[in-house]
C-alpha cells in the first residue's frame, strides 16, 4: 500500500463525511420541514 500524506487522508475523510451528511441529514430535514408545514397549515 502506498503511504499517503496526512493532509490528503484528512481531506478524503472529510469529503466522505460531508457526502454522508448530505445523503442522510438533508432528506431528514426536508421531510421534517414538510411535515411541519402540513401540521401547521
PDB file of C-alpha atoms in Angstrom:
ATOM      1  CA  UNK A   1       0.000   0.000   0.000  1.00  0.00           C
ATOM      2  CA  UNK A   2       1.347   3.448  -0.848  1.00  0.00           C
ATOM      3  CA  UNK A   3       1.879   5.851   2.016  1.00  0.00           C
ATOM      4  CA  UNK A   4      -0.336   8.890   1.698  1.00  0.00           C
ATOM      5  CA  UNK A   5       0.311  12.156   3.436  1.00  0.00           C
ATOM      6  CA  UNK A   6      -1.943  13.111   6.320  1.00  0.00           C
ATOM      7  CA  UNK A   7      -3.497  16.063   4.549  1.00  0.00           C
ATOM      8  CA  UNK A   8      -4.892  14.067   1.634  1.00  0.00           C
ATOM      9  CA  UNK A   9      -6.130  11.396   4.020  1.00  0.00           C
ATOM     10  CA  UNK A  10      -7.895  14.035   6.105  1.00  0.00           C
ATOM     11  CA  UNK A  11      -9.425  15.614   3.001  1.00  0.00           C
ATOM     12  CA  UNK A  12     -10.647  12.211   1.872  1.00  0.00           C
ATOM     13  CA  UNK A  13     -12.302  11.517   5.212  1.00  0.00           C
ATOM     14  CA  UNK A  14     -13.843  14.974   5.293  1.00  0.00           C
ATOM     15  CA  UNK A  15     -15.246  14.587   1.788  1.00  0.00           C
ATOM     16  CA  UNK A  16     -16.702  11.195   2.685  1.00  0.00           C
ATOM     17  CA  UNK A  17     -18.230  12.609   5.867  1.00  0.00           C
ATOM     18  CA  UNK A  18     -19.802  15.544   4.039  1.00  0.00           C
ATOM     19  CA  UNK A  19     -21.231  13.236   1.390  1.00  0.00           C
ATOM     20  CA  UNK A  20     -22.647  11.036   4.142  1.00  0.00           C
ATOM     21  CA  UNK A  21     -24.244  14.002   5.912  1.00  0.00           C
ATOM     22  CA  UNK A  22     -25.702  15.266   2.656  1.00  0.00           C
ATOM     23  CA  UNK A  23     -27.220  11.852   1.933  1.00  0.00           C
ATOM     24  CA  UNK A  24     -28.648  11.254   5.402  1.00  0.00           C
ATOM     25  CA  UNK A  25     -29.393  14.594   7.026  1.00  0.00           C
ATOM     26  CA  UNK A  26     -30.852  16.558   4.132  1.00  0.00           C
ATOM     27  CA  UNK A  27     -33.743  14.155   3.399  1.00  0.00           C
ATOM     28  CA  UNK A  28     -34.489  14.016   7.131  1.00  0.00           C
ATOM     29  CA  UNK A  29     -34.507  17.816   7.396  1.00  0.00           C
ATOM     30  CA  UNK A  30     -36.605  18.067   4.255  1.00  0.00           C
ATOM     31  CA  UNK A  31     -39.226  15.572   5.431  1.00  0.00           C
ATOM     32  CA  UNK A  32     -39.336  17.217   8.867  1.00  0.00           C
ATOM     33  CA  UNK A  33     -39.787  20.609   7.251  1.00  0.00           C
ATOM     34  CA  UNK A  34     -42.592  19.329   5.019  1.00  0.00           C
ATOM     35  CA  UNK A  35     -44.408  17.626   7.886  1.00  0.00           C
ATOM     36  CA  UNK A  36     -44.126  20.821   9.948  1.00  0.00           C
ATOM     37  CA  UNK A  37     -45.758  22.766   7.118  1.00  0.00           C
ATOM     38  CA  UNK A  38     -48.511  20.158   6.820  1.00  0.00           C
ATOM     39  CA  UNK A  39     -49.160  20.171  10.571  1.00  0.00           C
ATOM     40  CA  UNK A  40     -49.236  23.968  10.833  1.00  0.00           C
ATOM     41  CA  UNK A  41     -51.106  24.680   7.635  1.00  0.00           C
TER      42      UNK A  41
END
